[in-house]
Short mmCIF file of C-alpha atoms in Angstrom, two decimals:
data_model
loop_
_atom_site.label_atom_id
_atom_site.label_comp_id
_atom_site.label_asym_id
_atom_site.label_seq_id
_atom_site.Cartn_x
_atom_site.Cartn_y
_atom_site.Cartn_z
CA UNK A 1 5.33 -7.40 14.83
CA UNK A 2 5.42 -7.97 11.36
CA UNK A 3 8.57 -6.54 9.62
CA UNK A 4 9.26 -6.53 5.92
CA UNK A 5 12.81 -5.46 4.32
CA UNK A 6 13.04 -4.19 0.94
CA UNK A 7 16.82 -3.77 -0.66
CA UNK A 8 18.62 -1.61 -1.73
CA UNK A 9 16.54 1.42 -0.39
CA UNK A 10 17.54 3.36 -3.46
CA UNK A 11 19.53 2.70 -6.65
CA UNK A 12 20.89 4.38 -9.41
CA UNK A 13 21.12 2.78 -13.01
CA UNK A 14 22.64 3.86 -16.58
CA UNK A 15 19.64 2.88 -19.36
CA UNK A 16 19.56 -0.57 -20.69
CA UNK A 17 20.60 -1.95 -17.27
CA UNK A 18 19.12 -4.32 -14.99
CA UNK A 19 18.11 -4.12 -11.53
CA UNK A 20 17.32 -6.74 -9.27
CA UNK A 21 15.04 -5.52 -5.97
CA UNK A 22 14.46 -7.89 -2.68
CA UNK A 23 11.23 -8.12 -0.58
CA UNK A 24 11.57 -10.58 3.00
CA UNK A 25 9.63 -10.80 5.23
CA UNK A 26 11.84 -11.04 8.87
CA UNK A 27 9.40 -12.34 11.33
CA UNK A 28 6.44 -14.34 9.42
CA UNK A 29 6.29 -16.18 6.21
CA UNK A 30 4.46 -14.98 3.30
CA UNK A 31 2.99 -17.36 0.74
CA UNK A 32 2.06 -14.37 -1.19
CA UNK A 33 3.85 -10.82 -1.78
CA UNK A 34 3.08 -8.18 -3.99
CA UNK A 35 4.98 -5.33 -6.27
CA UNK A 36 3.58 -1.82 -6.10
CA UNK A 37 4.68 1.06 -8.02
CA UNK A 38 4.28 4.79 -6.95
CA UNK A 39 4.21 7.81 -8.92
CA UNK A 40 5.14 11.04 -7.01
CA UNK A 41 2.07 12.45 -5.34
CA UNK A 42 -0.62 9.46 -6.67
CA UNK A 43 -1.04 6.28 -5.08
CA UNK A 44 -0.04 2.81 -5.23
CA UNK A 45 -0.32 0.92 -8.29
CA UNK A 46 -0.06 -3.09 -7.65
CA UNK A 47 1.94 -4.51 -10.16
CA UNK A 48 2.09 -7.90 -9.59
CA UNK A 49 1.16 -10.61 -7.21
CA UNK A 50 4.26 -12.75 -6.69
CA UNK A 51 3.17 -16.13 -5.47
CA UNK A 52 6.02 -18.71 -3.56
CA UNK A 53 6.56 -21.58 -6.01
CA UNK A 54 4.38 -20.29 -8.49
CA UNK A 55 3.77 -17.89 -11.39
CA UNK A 56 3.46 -14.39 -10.46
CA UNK A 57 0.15 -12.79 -11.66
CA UNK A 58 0.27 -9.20 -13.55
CA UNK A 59 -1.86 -6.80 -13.42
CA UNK A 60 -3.08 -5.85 -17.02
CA UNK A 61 -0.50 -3.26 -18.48
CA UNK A 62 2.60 -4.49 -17.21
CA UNK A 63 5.01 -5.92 -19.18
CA UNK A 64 5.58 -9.34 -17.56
CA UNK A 65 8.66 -9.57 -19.35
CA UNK A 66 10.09 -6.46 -18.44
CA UNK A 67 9.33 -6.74 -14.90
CA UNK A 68 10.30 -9.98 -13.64
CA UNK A 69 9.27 -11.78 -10.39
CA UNK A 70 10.82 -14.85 -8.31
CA UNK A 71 8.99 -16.20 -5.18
CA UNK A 72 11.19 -18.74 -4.30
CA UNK A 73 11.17 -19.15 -0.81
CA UNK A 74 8.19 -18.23 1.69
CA UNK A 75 10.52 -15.50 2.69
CA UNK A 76 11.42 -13.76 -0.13
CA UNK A 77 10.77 -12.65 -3.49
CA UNK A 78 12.47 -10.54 -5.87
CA UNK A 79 11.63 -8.14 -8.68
CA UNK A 80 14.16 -7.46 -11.94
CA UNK A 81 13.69 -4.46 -13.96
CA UNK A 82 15.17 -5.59 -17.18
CA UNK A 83 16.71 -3.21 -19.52
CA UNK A 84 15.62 -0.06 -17.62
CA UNK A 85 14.78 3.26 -19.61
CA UNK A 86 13.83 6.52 -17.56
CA UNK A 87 10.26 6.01 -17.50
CA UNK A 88 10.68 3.26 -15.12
CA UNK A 89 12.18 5.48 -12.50
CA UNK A 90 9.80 5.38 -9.66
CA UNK A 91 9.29 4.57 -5.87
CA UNK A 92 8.48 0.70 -6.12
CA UNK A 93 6.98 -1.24 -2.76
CA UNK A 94 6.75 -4.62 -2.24
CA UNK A 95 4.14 -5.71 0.87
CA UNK A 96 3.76 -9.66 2.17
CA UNK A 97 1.10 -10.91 2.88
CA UNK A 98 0.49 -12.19 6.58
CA UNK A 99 -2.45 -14.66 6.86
CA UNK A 100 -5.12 -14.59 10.12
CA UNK A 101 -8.68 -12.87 10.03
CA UNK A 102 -7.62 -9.94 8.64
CA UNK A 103 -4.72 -11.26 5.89
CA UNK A 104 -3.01 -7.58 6.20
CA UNK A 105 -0.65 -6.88 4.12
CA UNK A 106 2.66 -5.25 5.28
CA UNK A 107 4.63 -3.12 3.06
CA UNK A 108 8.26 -2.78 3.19
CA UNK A 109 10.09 0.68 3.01
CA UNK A 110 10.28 0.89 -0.83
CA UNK A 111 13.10 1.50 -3.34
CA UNK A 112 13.46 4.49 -4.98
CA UNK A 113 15.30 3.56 -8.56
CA UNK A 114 16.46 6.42 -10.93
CA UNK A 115 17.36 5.50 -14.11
CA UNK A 116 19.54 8.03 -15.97
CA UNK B 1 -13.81 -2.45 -11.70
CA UNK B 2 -12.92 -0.90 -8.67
CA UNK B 3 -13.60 3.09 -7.26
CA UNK B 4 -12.41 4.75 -4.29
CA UNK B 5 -12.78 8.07 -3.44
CA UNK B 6 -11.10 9.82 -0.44
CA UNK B 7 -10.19 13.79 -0.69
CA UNK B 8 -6.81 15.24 -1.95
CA UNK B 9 -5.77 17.15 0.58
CA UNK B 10 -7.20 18.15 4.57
CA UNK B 11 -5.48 20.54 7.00
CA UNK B 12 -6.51 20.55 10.80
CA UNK B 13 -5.39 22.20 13.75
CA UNK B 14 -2.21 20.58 15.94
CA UNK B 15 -5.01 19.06 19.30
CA UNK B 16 -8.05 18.80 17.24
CA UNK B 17 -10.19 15.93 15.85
CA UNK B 18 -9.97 15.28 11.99
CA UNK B 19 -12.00 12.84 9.62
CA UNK B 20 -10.99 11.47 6.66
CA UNK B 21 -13.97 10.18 4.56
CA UNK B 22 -13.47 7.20 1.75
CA UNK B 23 -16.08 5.89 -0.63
CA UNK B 24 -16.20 3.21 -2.51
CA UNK B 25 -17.65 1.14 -5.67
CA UNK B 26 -16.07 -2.41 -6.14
CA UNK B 27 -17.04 -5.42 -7.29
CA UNK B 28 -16.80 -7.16 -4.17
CA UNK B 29 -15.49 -6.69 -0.52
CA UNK B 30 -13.70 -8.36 1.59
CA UNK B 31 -12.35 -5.60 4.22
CA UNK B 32 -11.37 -2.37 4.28
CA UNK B 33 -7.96 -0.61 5.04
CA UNK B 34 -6.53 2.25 6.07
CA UNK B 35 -2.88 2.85 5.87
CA UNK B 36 -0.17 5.92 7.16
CA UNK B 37 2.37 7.32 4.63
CA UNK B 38 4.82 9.50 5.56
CA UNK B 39 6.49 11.15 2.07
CA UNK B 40 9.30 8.78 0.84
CA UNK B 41 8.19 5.65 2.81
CA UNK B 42 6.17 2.74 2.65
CA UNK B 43 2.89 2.68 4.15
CA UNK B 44 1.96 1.28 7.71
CA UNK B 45 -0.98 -0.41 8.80
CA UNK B 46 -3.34 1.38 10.85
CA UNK B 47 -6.66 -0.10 11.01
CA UNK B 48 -9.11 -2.90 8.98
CA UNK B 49 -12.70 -3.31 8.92
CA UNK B 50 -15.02 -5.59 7.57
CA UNK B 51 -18.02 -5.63 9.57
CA UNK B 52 -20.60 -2.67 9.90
CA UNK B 53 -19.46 -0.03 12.62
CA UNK B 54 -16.23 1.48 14.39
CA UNK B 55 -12.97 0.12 15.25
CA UNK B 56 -10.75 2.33 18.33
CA UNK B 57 -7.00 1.65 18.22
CA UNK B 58 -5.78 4.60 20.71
CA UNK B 59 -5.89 8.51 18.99
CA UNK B 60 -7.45 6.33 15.82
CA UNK B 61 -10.83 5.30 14.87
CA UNK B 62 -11.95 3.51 12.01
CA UNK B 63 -15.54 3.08 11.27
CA UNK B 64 -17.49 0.76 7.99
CA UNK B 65 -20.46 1.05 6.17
CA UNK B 66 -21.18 -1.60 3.81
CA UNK B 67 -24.37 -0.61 3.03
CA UNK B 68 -23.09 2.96 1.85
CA UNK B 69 -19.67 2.21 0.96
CA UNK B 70 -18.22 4.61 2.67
CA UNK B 71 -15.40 4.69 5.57
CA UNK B 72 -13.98 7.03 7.61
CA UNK B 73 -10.90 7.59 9.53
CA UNK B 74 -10.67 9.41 12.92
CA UNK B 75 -7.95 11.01 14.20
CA UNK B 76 -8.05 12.55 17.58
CA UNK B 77 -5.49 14.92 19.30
CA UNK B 78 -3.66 15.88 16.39
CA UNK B 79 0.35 15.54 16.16
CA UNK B 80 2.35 17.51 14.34
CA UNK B 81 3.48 13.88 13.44
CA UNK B 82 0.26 12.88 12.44
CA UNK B 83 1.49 15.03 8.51
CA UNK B 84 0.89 12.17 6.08
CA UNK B 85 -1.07 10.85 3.31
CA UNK B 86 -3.76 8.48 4.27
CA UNK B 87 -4.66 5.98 1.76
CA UNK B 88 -7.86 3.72 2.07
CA UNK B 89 -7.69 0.48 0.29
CA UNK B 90 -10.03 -2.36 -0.23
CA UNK B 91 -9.41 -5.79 -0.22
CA UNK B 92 -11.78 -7.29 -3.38
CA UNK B 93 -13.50 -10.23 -2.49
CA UNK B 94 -12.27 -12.35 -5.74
CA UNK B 95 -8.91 -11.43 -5.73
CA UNK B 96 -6.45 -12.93 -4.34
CA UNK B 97 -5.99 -10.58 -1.25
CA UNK B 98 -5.47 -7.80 -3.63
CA UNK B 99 -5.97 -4.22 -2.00
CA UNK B 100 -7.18 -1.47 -4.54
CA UNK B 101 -6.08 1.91 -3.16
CA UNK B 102 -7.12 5.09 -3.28
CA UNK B 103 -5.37 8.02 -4.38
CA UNK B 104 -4.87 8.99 -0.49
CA UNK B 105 -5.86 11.63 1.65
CA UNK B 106 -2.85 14.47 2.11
CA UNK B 107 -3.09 15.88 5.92
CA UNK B 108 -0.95 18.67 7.08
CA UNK B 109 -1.27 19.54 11.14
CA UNK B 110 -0.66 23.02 11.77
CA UNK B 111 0.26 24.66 14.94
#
């Protein structure tokens, strides 16, 4: 199979906190993962493309200071929220990407993070 | 840019045959997706194309016209299980294996 983890599964924050969010993929390695964010009811919205030993790549309109990405194994990468306000509460899914003919991505269960 | 079309919501009968249509306008294509959400999870994988024609994986059936841009997804003998949104993505030739998504397809099975 191909099995991506995604921790914690939900987290609560006071504003002006930080929150740090892991993607790994269990059973393949993944050169490249990528940060989704999810509105209720719309659909994904790809944040970033977090590349292992590289730069991560942002979409236009996200803050890559604010949202902050570390590839730094073919295994995992991670995704800080940095000084979190309300608006940035949201369901947020991280996928890796598993190479062949088809280079599928594979999502992991998401985070749901509420910031009060 | 990138547009992809699928309808908001379907409902179909619990035993019966349902498709789910997607169209799409992007800049270039490199395979197709369709993807399962259940509400509050992540999405699985359920099919890909890339060439022209249909793809059978069991109770699902995906088929690809490049020509039209337009997909569909078939789902045959209908679970009550089978509740989810169904989002169509495309993988854009000159990213880097970036999927655009649509806004996903809503089906509820009723008895």
């Amino acid at each position: 199979g191909a099995v991506v983890s995604q921790h914690p599964s939900r987290v609560i924050c006071k504003s002006g906190t930080s929150v740090k969010i892991e993607c790994r993929s269990l059973d393949f390695q993944a050169t490249t993962m990528f940060w989704y964010r999810q509105f209720p009811k719309q659909s994904l919205m790809l944040m970033a493309t977090s590349n292992e030993g590289s730069k991560a790549t942002y979409e236009q309109g996200v803050e890559k200071d604010k949202f902050l990405i570390n590839h730094a194994s073919l295994t995992l990468s991670t995704l800080t929220v940095t000084s979190a306000h309300p608006e940035d509460s949201s369901f947020y899914i991280c996928s890796a990407l598993r190479g062949g003919p088809s280079a599928t991505q594979y999502f992991g269960p998401g985070t749901r993070l509420t910031v009060l | 840019g990138q547009n992809i079309d699928q309808p908001t919501e379907m409902t179909a009968t619990e035993g019966a045959i349902v498709q789910i249509n997607c169209t799409y306008q992007t800049s270039g294509f490199n395979g197709l997706f369709w993807y399962q959400q259940h509400a509050g999870e992540a999405p699985t994988f359920l099919s890909y194309n890339v060439l022209d024609g249909l793809e059978e994986k069991g109770r699902f059936s995906s088929f690809l016209s490049r020509s039209k841009g337009y997909s569909y997804l078939l789902l045959k003998e209908l679970q009550m299980k089978d509740s989810a949104s169904y989002l169509c993505a495309v993988r854009d030739q000159t990213g880097a294996n970036n999927l655009f998504f649509g806004t996903g397809t809503r089906l509820t099975v009723i008895p």
